[in-house]
PDB file of C-alpha atoms in Angstrom:
ATOM      1  CA  MET C   1      12.850  10.480   3.060  1.00 92.00           C
ATOM      2  CA  ILE C   2      12.185   7.330   4.988  1.00 97.00           C
ATOM      3  CA  GLU C   3      12.725   7.673   8.634  1.00 97.00           C
ATOM      4  CA  LYS C   4      13.367   5.013  11.094  1.00 97.00           C
ATOM      5  CA  HIS C   5      12.866   5.447  14.922  1.00 97.00           C
ATOM      6  CA  PHE C   6      13.365   2.311  17.206  1.00 97.00           C
ATOM      7  CA  SER C   7      12.292   2.324  20.823  1.00 95.00           C
ATOM      8  CA  ALA C   8      14.379  -0.213  22.466  1.00 95.00           C
ATOM      9  CA  GLU C   9      12.147  -0.132  25.595  1.00 94.00           C
ATOM     10  CA  ASP C  10       9.138  -1.001  23.634  1.00 97.00           C
ATOM     11  CA  GLY C  11      10.921  -3.157  20.912  1.00 98.00           C
ATOM     12  CA  VAL C  12       8.972  -1.319  18.243  1.00 98.00           C
ATOM     13  CA  LEU C  13      10.384   0.067  15.059  1.00 98.00           C
ATOM     14  CA  GLN C  14       8.512   3.038  13.519  1.00 98.00           C
ATOM     15  CA  ILE C  15       9.074   3.356   9.820  1.00 98.00           C
ATOM     16  CA  THR C  16       7.823   6.803   8.623  1.00 98.00           C
ATOM     17  CA  ILE C  17       7.331   8.035   4.937  1.00 98.00           C
ATOM     18  CA  ASN C  18       8.628  11.619   5.188  1.00 98.00           C
ATOM     19  CA  ARG C  19       7.802  13.756   2.158  1.00 97.00           C
ATOM     20  CA  PRO C  20       5.194  15.891   3.434  1.00 96.00           C
ATOM     21  CA  GLU C  21       5.528  18.501   0.621  1.00 96.00           C
ATOM     22  CA  LYS C  22       4.528  15.839  -1.959  1.00 95.00           C
ATOM     23  CA  LYS C  23       2.003  14.118   0.535  1.00 97.00           C
ATOM     24  CA  ASN C  24       4.307  11.599   1.007  1.00 97.00           C
ATOM     25  CA  ALA C  25       4.310  10.408  -2.856  1.00 97.00           C
ATOM     26  CA  ILE C  26       6.590   7.413  -2.906  1.00 96.00           C
ATOM     27  CA  THR C  27       9.565   7.449  -5.407  1.00 93.00           C
ATOM     28  CA  PHE C  28      11.569   4.463  -6.443  1.00 91.00           C
ATOM     29  CA  GLU C  29      14.558   5.467  -3.966  1.00 92.00           C
ATOM     30  CA  MET C  30      11.955   5.653  -1.254  1.00 95.00           C
ATOM     31  CA  TYR C  31      10.612   2.063  -2.005  1.00 95.00           C
ATOM     32  CA  GLU C  32      14.115   0.821  -1.756  1.00 93.00           C
ATOM     33  CA  ALA C  33      14.473   2.232   1.552  1.00 97.00           C
ATOM     34  CA  LEU C  34      11.217   0.800   2.738  1.00 98.00           C
ATOM     35  CA  ILE C  35      12.334  -2.642   1.551  1.00 97.00           C
ATOM     36  CA  GLY C  36      15.423  -2.130   3.509  1.00 97.00           C
ATOM     37  CA  ALA C  37      13.919  -0.902   6.557  1.00 98.00           C
ATOM     38  CA  LEU C  38      11.485  -4.033   6.542  1.00 98.00           C
ATOM     39  CA  ARG C  39      14.347  -6.493   6.020  1.00 97.00           C
ATOM     40  CA  ASP C  40      16.327  -4.851   8.842  1.00 97.00           C
ATOM     41  CA  ALA C  41      13.280  -5.173  11.075  1.00 98.00           C
ATOM     42  CA  ALA C  42      12.894  -9.051  10.144  1.00 98.00           C
ATOM     43  CA  GLU C  43      16.591  -9.680  11.031  1.00 97.00           C
ATOM     44  CA  ARG C  44      16.841  -7.652  14.323  1.00 97.00           C
ATOM     45  CA  THR C  45      16.231  -9.670  17.324  1.00 97.00           C
ATOM     46  CA  ASP C  46      15.233  -6.610  19.138  1.00 98.00           C
ATOM     47  CA  VAL C  47      12.478  -5.534  17.023  1.00 98.00           C
ATOM     48  CA  PHE C  48       9.092  -7.397  17.718  1.00 98.00           C
ATOM     49  CA  VAL C  49       6.505  -4.980  15.958  1.00 98.00           C
ATOM     50  CA  VAL C  50       6.772  -2.631  13.029  1.00 98.00           C
ATOM     51  CA  VAL C  51       4.563   0.440  12.673  1.00 98.00           C
ATOM     52  CA  ILE C  52       4.446   2.382   9.281  1.00 98.00           C
ATOM     53  CA  ALA C  53       3.087   5.985   9.280  1.00 98.00           C
ATOM     54  CA  GLY C  54       3.298   8.960   7.193  1.00 98.00           C
ATOM     55  CA  LYS C  55       4.532  12.506   8.081  1.00 95.00           C
ATOM     56  CA  GLN C  56       2.382  15.517   8.654  1.00 90.00           C
ATOM     57  CA  ALA C  57      -1.200  14.353   8.229  1.00 87.00           C
ATOM     58  CA  ALA C  58      -0.705  12.069   5.235  1.00 95.00           C
ATOM     59  CA  PHE C  59       0.014   8.690   4.744  1.00 98.00           C
ATOM     60  CA  THR C  60       0.965   8.278   1.215  1.00 98.00           C
ATOM     61  CA  VAL C  61      -0.790   9.365  -2.092  1.00 97.00           C
ATOM     62  CA  GLY C  62       0.988   6.386  -3.653  1.00 95.00           C
ATOM     63  CA  ASN C  63       3.587   6.444  -6.588  1.00 90.00           C
ATOM     64  CA  ASP C  64       4.974   9.764  -7.557  1.00 90.00           C
ATOM     65  CA  LEU C  65       3.887   9.795 -11.087  1.00 80.00           C
ATOM     66  CA  ALA C  66       6.703  12.023 -12.512  1.00 79.00           C
ATOM     67  CA  ASN C  67       9.474   9.800 -10.850  1.00 80.00           C
ATOM     68  CA  PHE C  68       7.387   6.959 -12.276  1.00 73.00           C
ATOM     69  CA  ALA C  69       7.630   8.307 -15.750  1.00 68.00           C
ATOM     70  CA  GLU C  70      11.348   8.528 -15.724  1.00 71.00           C
ATOM     71  CA  TRP C  71      11.954   5.088 -14.663  1.00 65.00           C
ATOM     72  CA  PRO C  72      13.148   2.420 -16.963  1.00 64.00           C
ATOM     73  CA  GLU C  73      10.267   0.606 -18.627  1.00 60.00           C
ATOM     74  CA  ASP C  74      11.052  -2.697 -17.507  1.00 59.00           C
ATOM     75  CA  ASP C  75      11.398  -1.749 -14.008  1.00 60.00           C
ATOM     76  CA  LYS C  76       8.393   0.500 -13.236  1.00 53.00           C
ATOM     77  CA  ALA C  77       6.412  -1.734 -11.221  1.00 59.00           C
ATOM     78  CA  THR C  78       9.392  -3.759  -9.676  1.00 79.00           C
ATOM     79  CA  ALA C  79      10.264  -1.744  -6.807  1.00 86.00           C
ATOM     80  CA  ALA C  80       6.804  -1.447  -5.411  1.00 88.00           C
ATOM     81  CA  TRP C  81       6.113  -5.064  -6.181  1.00 88.00           C
ATOM     82  CA  ARG C  82       9.209  -5.955  -4.099  1.00 91.00           C
ATOM     83  CA  PHE C  83       7.928  -3.666  -1.235  1.00 95.00           C
ATOM     84  CA  LEU C  84       4.833  -5.478  -1.199  1.00 94.00           C
ATOM     85  CA  GLU C  85       6.286  -8.762  -1.268  1.00 93.00           C
ATOM     86  CA  ALA C  86       8.658  -7.717   1.813  1.00 96.00           C
ATOM     87  CA  LEU C  87       5.634  -6.452   3.478  1.00 97.00           C
ATOM     88  CA  SER C  88       3.377  -9.620   2.807  1.00 95.00           C
ATOM     89  CA  THR C  89       5.836 -11.844   3.857  1.00 96.00           C
ATOM     90  CA  HIS C  90       7.079 -10.106   7.031  1.00 97.00           C
ATOM     91  CA  PRO C  91       7.294 -12.441   9.801  1.00 98.00           C
ATOM     92  CA  LYS C  92       6.600  -9.855  12.657  1.00 98.00           C
ATOM     93  CA  PRO C  93       3.424  -7.992  13.183  1.00 98.00           C
ATOM     94  CA  VAL C  94       3.045  -4.980  11.044  1.00 98.00           C
ATOM     95  CA  ILE C  95       0.764  -1.905  12.057  1.00 98.00           C
ATOM     96  CA  ALA C  96      -0.403   0.771   9.591  1.00 98.00           C
ATOM     97  CA  ALA C  97      -1.113   4.136  11.283  1.00 98.00           C
ATOM     98  CA  VAL C  98      -3.139   6.224   8.616  1.00 98.00           C
ATOM     99  CA  ASP C  99      -3.705   9.862   8.983  1.00 98.00           C
ATOM    100  CA  GLY C 100      -4.832  11.853   5.855  1.00 97.00           C
ATOM    101  CA  LEU C 101      -4.815  10.513   2.154  1.00 98.00           C
ATOM    102  CA  ALA C 102      -4.172   6.990   1.579  1.00 98.00           C
ATOM    103  CA  ILE C 103      -4.047   6.383  -2.103  1.00 98.00           C
ATOM    104  CA  GLY C 104      -3.400   3.580  -4.340  1.00 97.00           C
ATOM    105  CA  ILE C 105      -0.602   1.575  -2.504  1.00 96.00           C
ATOM    106  CA  GLY C 106      -1.400   3.779   0.623  1.00 98.00           C
ATOM    107  CA  THR C 107      -4.708   1.740   0.668  1.00 98.00           C
ATOM    108  CA  THR C 108      -3.611  -1.673  -0.761  1.00 98.00           C
ATOM    109  CA  MET C 109      -0.695  -2.067   1.374  1.00 98.00           C
ATOM    110  CA  LEU C 110      -3.162  -2.360   4.317  1.00 98.00           C
ATOM    111  CA  LEU C 111      -4.351  -5.643   3.188  1.00 98.00           C
ATOM    112  CA  HIS C 112      -0.944  -6.946   4.220  1.00 97.00           C
ATOM    113  CA  CYS C 113      -0.427  -5.202   7.485  1.00 98.00           C
ATOM    114  CA  ASP C 114      -1.637  -7.319  10.577  1.00 98.00           C
ATOM    115  CA  LEU C 115      -3.527  -4.308  12.157  1.00 98.00           C
ATOM    116  CA  ALA C 116      -4.497  -0.855  10.772  1.00 98.00           C
ATOM    117  CA  TYR C 117      -5.628   2.340  12.595  1.00 98.00           C
ATOM    118  CA  ALA C 118      -6.632   5.557  11.264  1.00 98.00           C
ATOM    119  CA  THR C 119      -7.798   9.140  12.179  1.00 98.00           C
ATOM    120  CA  PRO C 120     -11.221  10.651  11.251  1.00 98.00           C
ATOM    121  CA  ASN C 121      -9.197  12.676   8.596  1.00 97.00           C
ATOM    122  CA  ALA C 122      -8.314   9.564   6.618  1.00 98.00           C
ATOM    123  CA  ARG C 123      -9.351   9.194   2.983  1.00 98.00           C
ATOM    124  CA  PHE C 124      -8.724   5.806   0.838  1.00 98.00           C
ATOM    125  CA  GLN C 125      -8.898   5.548  -2.748  1.00 98.00           C
ATOM    126  CA  LEU C 126      -8.170   2.791  -5.463  1.00 98.00           C
ATOM    127  CA  PRO C 127      -7.762   4.836  -8.516  1.00 96.00           C
ATOM    128  CA  PHE C 128      -5.878   2.233 -10.729  1.00 96.00           C
ATOM    129  CA  VAL C 129      -8.397   1.741 -13.350  1.00 96.00           C
ATOM    130  CA  SER C 130      -8.964   5.600 -13.622  1.00 94.00           C
ATOM    131  CA  LEU C 131      -5.205   5.607 -14.733  1.00 92.00           C
ATOM    132  CA  GLY C 132      -5.676   2.662 -17.291  1.00 93.00           C
ATOM    133  CA  LEU C 133      -4.071   0.080 -14.945  1.00 93.00           C
ATOM    134  CA  VAL C 134      -4.982  -2.620 -12.785  1.00 95.00           C
ATOM    135  CA  PRO C 135      -4.814  -2.983  -8.920  1.00 96.00           C
ATOM    136  CA  GLU C 136      -1.739  -4.550  -7.237  1.00 93.00           C
ATOM    137  CA  ALA C 137      -0.815  -5.970  -3.912  1.00 95.00           C
ATOM    138  CA  ALA C 138      -3.313  -8.975  -4.650  1.00 96.00           C
ATOM    139  CA  SER C 139      -5.970  -6.471  -3.888  1.00 97.00           C
ATOM    140  CA  SER C 140      -8.000  -7.791  -6.839  1.00 97.00           C
ATOM    141  CA  ILE C 141      -8.400 -11.102  -4.768  1.00 97.00           C
ATOM    142  CA  LEU C 142      -8.028  -9.833  -1.191  1.00 97.00           C
ATOM    143  CA  LEU C 143     -10.312  -7.132  -1.279  1.00 98.00           C
ATOM    144  CA  PRO C 144     -13.227  -8.936  -2.624  1.00 97.00           C
ATOM    145  CA  LEU C 145     -12.341 -11.651   0.044  1.00 96.00           C
ATOM    146  CA  LEU C 146     -12.477  -8.750   2.842  1.00 96.00           C
ATOM    147  CA  VAL C 147     -15.628  -6.703   1.808  1.00 96.00           C
ATOM    148  CA  GLY C 148     -17.439  -8.747  -0.893  1.00 97.00           C
ATOM    149  CA  ARG C 149     -17.305  -8.649  -4.665  1.00 97.00           C
ATOM    150  CA  LYS C 150     -19.843  -5.926  -5.013  1.00 97.00           C
ATOM    151  CA  ILE C 151     -18.358  -3.513  -2.486  1.00 97.00           C
ATOM    152  CA  ALA C 152     -14.835  -4.356  -3.981  1.00 98.00           C
ATOM    153  CA  GLY C 153     -16.141  -3.977  -7.431  1.00 98.00           C
ATOM    154  CA  ASN C 154     -17.452  -0.325  -6.693  1.00 98.00           C
ATOM    155  CA  LEU C 155     -14.188   0.444  -5.053  1.00 98.00           C
ATOM    156  CA  LEU C 156     -12.158  -0.660  -7.789  1.00 98.00           C
ATOM    157  CA  PHE C 157     -14.079   0.196 -10.798  1.00 98.00           C
ATOM    158  CA  THR C 158     -15.099   3.659  -9.967  1.00 97.00           C
ATOM    159  CA  GLY C 159     -12.095   4.546  -7.944  1.00 97.00           C
ATOM    160  CA  GLU C 160     -14.103   7.013  -5.662  1.00 97.00           C
ATOM    161  CA  PRO C 161     -12.674   7.942  -2.368  1.00 98.00           C
ATOM    162  CA  PHE C 162     -13.919   6.502   0.932  1.00 98.00           C
ATOM    163  CA  THR C 163     -13.729   7.564   4.407  1.00 98.00           C
ATOM    164  CA  ALA C 164     -12.125   6.054   7.408  1.00 98.00           C
ATOM    165  CA  GLU C 165     -15.676   5.256   8.970  1.00 98.00           C
ATOM    166  CA  GLU C 166     -16.390   3.295   5.677  1.00 98.00           C
ATOM    167  CA  ALA C 167     -12.997   1.734   5.824  1.00 98.00           C
ATOM    168  CA  PHE C 168     -13.860   0.787   9.199  1.00 98.00           C
ATOM    169  CA  SER C 169     -17.135  -0.823   8.255  1.00 98.00           C
ATOM    170  CA  PHE C 170     -15.411  -2.903   5.689  1.00 97.00           C
ATOM    171  CA  GLY C 171     -13.044  -4.335   8.010  1.00 97.00           C
ATOM    172  CA  LEU C 172      -9.939  -2.613   6.546  1.00 98.00           C
ATOM    173  CA  LEU C 173      -9.138  -0.900  10.013  1.00 98.00           C
ATOM    174  CA  ASN C 174      -9.134  -1.996  13.286  1.00 98.00           C
ATOM    175  CA  ASP C 175     -10.235   1.303  14.908  1.00 98.00           C
ATOM    176  CA  ILE C 176     -10.369   5.165  14.519  1.00 98.00           C
ATOM    177  CA  TYR C 177      -8.507   7.451  16.857  1.00 98.00           C
ATOM    178  CA  SER C 178      -8.650  11.178  17.287  1.00 97.00           C
ATOM    179  CA  VAL C 179      -5.895  13.119  15.728  1.00 96.00           C
ATOM    180  CA  GLU C 180      -4.642  14.175  19.096  1.00 95.00           C
ATOM    181  CA  ASP C 181      -4.231  10.762  20.349  1.00 95.00           C
ATOM    182  CA  PHE C 182      -3.415   8.955  17.324  1.00 97.00           C
ATOM    183  CA  LEU C 183       0.126   8.025  17.422  1.00 97.00           C
ATOM    184  CA  PRO C 184       0.273   7.400  21.219  1.00 97.00           C
ATOM    185  CA  GLN C 185      -2.613   5.027  20.789  1.00 98.00           C
ATOM    186  CA  VAL C 186      -1.232   3.215  18.004  1.00 98.00           C
ATOM    187  CA  MET C 187       2.064   2.873  19.752  1.00 98.00           C
ATOM    188  CA  LYS C 188       0.347   1.620  22.863  1.00 97.00           C
ATOM    189  CA  LYS C 189      -1.181  -1.239  20.650  1.00 98.00           C
ATOM    190  CA  ALA C 190       2.081  -1.942  19.196  1.00 98.00           C
ATOM    191  CA  LYS C 191       3.871  -2.125  22.692  1.00 98.00           C
ATOM    192  CA  GLN C 192       1.003  -4.362  23.981  1.00 98.00           C
ATOM    193  CA  ILE C 193       1.753  -6.957  21.215  1.00 98.00           C
ATOM    194  CA  ALA C 194       5.550  -6.651  21.576  1.00 98.00           C
ATOM    195  CA  ASP C 195       5.240  -7.555  25.138  1.00 98.00           C
ATOM    196  CA  LYS C 196       3.769 -10.868  24.237  1.00 98.00           C
ATOM    197  CA  PRO C 197       6.010 -14.013  23.567  1.00 98.00           C
ATOM    198  CA  ALA C 198       7.628 -13.223  20.229  1.00 98.00           C
ATOM    199  CA  THR C 199       7.724 -16.771  19.343  1.00 98.00           C
ATOM    200  CA  ALA C 200       4.196 -17.351  19.788  1.00 98.00           C
ATOM    201  CA  ILE C 201       3.279 -14.209  18.018  1.00 98.00           C
ATOM    202  CA  GLN C 202       5.223 -14.993  14.997  1.00 98.00           C
ATOM    203  CA  ALA C 203       4.066 -18.636  14.870  1.00 98.00           C
ATOM    204  CA  THR C 204       0.535 -17.290  15.079  1.00 98.00           C
ATOM    205  CA  LYS C 205       1.210 -15.031  12.143  1.00 97.00           C
ATOM    206  CA  ARG C 206       2.494 -17.703   9.974  1.00 96.00           C
ATOM    207  CA  LEU C 207      -0.378 -19.843  10.778  1.00 96.00           C
ATOM    208  CA  MET C 208      -2.797 -16.862   9.934  1.00 94.00           C
ATOM    209  CA  THR C 209      -1.250 -16.064   6.515  1.00 91.00           C
ATOM    210  CA  TYR C 210       0.055 -19.779   5.446  1.00 90.00           C
ATOM    211  CA  GLY C 211      -3.098 -20.827   3.526  1.00 87.00           C
ATOM    212  CA  LEU C 212      -3.299 -17.726   1.582  1.00 90.00           C
ATOM    213  CA  SER C 213       0.215 -17.186   0.860  1.00 90.00           C
ATOM    214  CA  ASP C 214       0.506 -19.200  -2.556  1.00 92.00           C
ATOM    215  CA  THR C 215      -2.668 -17.509  -3.750  1.00 94.00           C
ATOM    216  CA  VAL C 216      -1.462 -14.000  -2.921  1.00 94.00           C
ATOM    217  CA  ASN C 217       1.823 -14.529  -4.616  1.00 92.00           C
ATOM    218  CA  ARG C 218       0.330 -16.042  -7.768  1.00 94.00           C
ATOM    219  CA  GLN C 219      -2.250 -13.148  -7.695  1.00 95.00           C
ATOM    220  CA  MET C 220       0.634 -10.657  -7.365  1.00 93.00           C
ATOM    221  CA  GLU C 221       2.386 -12.068 -10.095  1.00 91.00           C
ATOM    222  CA  LEU C 222      -0.717 -11.861 -12.400  1.00 93.00           C
ATOM    223  CA  GLU C 223      -1.525  -8.340 -11.557  1.00 93.00           C
ATOM    224  CA  GLN C 224       2.289  -7.335 -12.175  1.00 88.00           C
ATOM    225  CA  THR C 225       2.005  -8.957 -15.612  1.00 89.00           C
ATOM    226  CA  SER C 226      -1.175  -7.101 -16.416  1.00 92.00           C
ATOM    227  CA  PHE C 227       0.329  -4.051 -14.881  1.00 87.00           C
ATOM    228  CA  ASN C 228       3.339  -3.917 -16.926  1.00 83.00           C
ATOM    229  CA  HIS C 229       1.470  -4.614 -20.076  1.00 87.00           C
ATOM    230  CA  LEU C 230      -1.094  -1.868 -19.582  1.00 89.00           C
ATOM    231  CA  LEU C 231       1.431   0.842 -18.812  1.00 83.00           C
ATOM    232  CA  LYS C 232       2.381   0.525 -22.473  1.00 82.00           C
ATOM    233  CA  GLY C 233      -1.091   1.094 -23.435  1.00 88.00           C
ATOM    234  CA  PRO C 234      -3.135   4.277 -24.868  1.00 92.00           C
ATOM    235  CA  ASP C 235      -5.135   4.442 -21.572  1.00 92.00           C
ATOM    236  CA  PHE C 236      -2.294   4.960 -19.144  1.00 88.00           C
ATOM    237  CA  ALA C 237      -0.576   7.389 -21.683  1.00 88.00           C
ATOM    238  CA  GLU C 238      -3.699   9.621 -21.877  1.00 91.00           C
ATOM    239  CA  ALA C 239      -4.074   9.394 -17.963  1.00 89.00           C
ATOM    240  CA  PHE C 240      -0.483  10.587 -17.542  1.00 85.00           C
ATOM    241  CA  SER C 241      -0.988  13.399 -20.116  1.00 89.00           C
ATOM    242  CA  ALA C 242      -4.048  14.522 -18.697  1.00 89.00           C
ATOM    243  CA  PHE C 243      -2.442  14.397 -15.249  1.00 84.00           C
ATOM    244  CA  ARG C 244       0.563  16.525 -16.565  1.00 85.00           C
ATOM    245  CA  GLU C 245      -1.867  18.797 -18.271  1.00 89.00           C
ATOM    246  CA  ARG C 246      -4.268  19.289 -15.480  1.00 88.00           C
ATOM    247  CA  ARG C 247      -7.137  18.065 -17.401  1.00 92.00           C
ATOM    248  CA  LYS C 248      -9.825  15.452 -17.494  1.00 90.00           C
ATOM    249  CA  PRO C 249      -8.725  12.636 -19.414  1.00 91.00           C
ATOM    250  CA  ASN C 250     -10.536  11.023 -22.521  1.00 91.00           C
ATOM    251  CA  PHE C 251     -10.445   7.158 -22.633  1.00 88.00           C
ATOM    252  CA  ARG C 252     -12.542   7.004 -25.690  1.00 78.00           C
ATOM    253  CA  HIS C 253     -10.135   7.553 -28.271  1.00 62.00           C
ATOM    254  CA  SER C 254     -10.091   4.069 -29.415  1.00 45.00           C
ATOM    255  CA  SER C 255     -10.828   0.374 -28.579  1.00 46.00           C
ATOM    256  CA  GLU C 256      -7.125  -0.663 -28.694  1.00 51.00           C
ATOM    257  CA  SER C 257      -6.918  -0.965 -24.938  1.00 46.00           C
ATOM    258  CA  ALA C 258      -9.560  -3.972 -25.263  1.00 47.00           C
ATOM    259  CA  ASN C 259      -6.712  -5.830 -27.034  1.00 50.00           C
ATOM    260  CA  LEU C 260      -3.872  -5.409 -24.508  1.00 47.00           C
ATOM    261  CA  GLU C 261      -4.472  -8.094 -22.061  1.00 54.00           C
ATOM    262  CA  PRO C 262      -1.412 -10.496 -22.076  1.00 51.00           C
ATOM    263  CA  ASN C 263      -1.693 -14.356 -22.059  1.00 53.00           C
ATOM    264  CA  GLN C 264      -1.431 -15.523 -18.649  1.00 52.00           C
TER     265      GLN C 264
END
């Protein structure tokens, strides 16, 4: 369900999330495959750029909630967190190619990609609060730094979807390409970068991320602590029940969730 295609001529490794029947929802096994693919790309001397894409007009709708519910309680956020860690610390340029839905981690991972492109069909969403959870991928700090606190607050508090045009205006995307030309244009940009001196490219990436790396790591740890804690709370239980029963959740059942924040 994770495909890898390497172009020796271009020096580009394309990683494709391939589960179109579930709109590329990510299972824990798929996270492990993504982590492996990123580590492999980091170690290979013939890979200079990584492109992450989704199959058949979807990037990813985020975690597969059914698979998520079956996973051991202590490991629920671990696989996703390790994927984000592998992505955020990757030594080589990573490009996101977004077509269709990019929900949850499908949006937050873009904050750790060096470049991101989309089609006009792309739709982004950060529904964490709507699930009784908190954001991940250090998005609680990176998103306000990118778009400003008020826009970030609107996106995170309401969980409302936003368009490719809005994402571009926020600085989340580098450009928007037509559906017909999309992957060829993205791969053209990837090859342009792969043709540059690899040592200089990777040194430049290290310099660009060095100042924020400790802050990002700390924020991801804080988010994971809160995320894991809230998974045990009534709001997530209600959100998951509503998802399975195909109904609107009712979060006004108690004030218990207000006391769930762990000591940090």
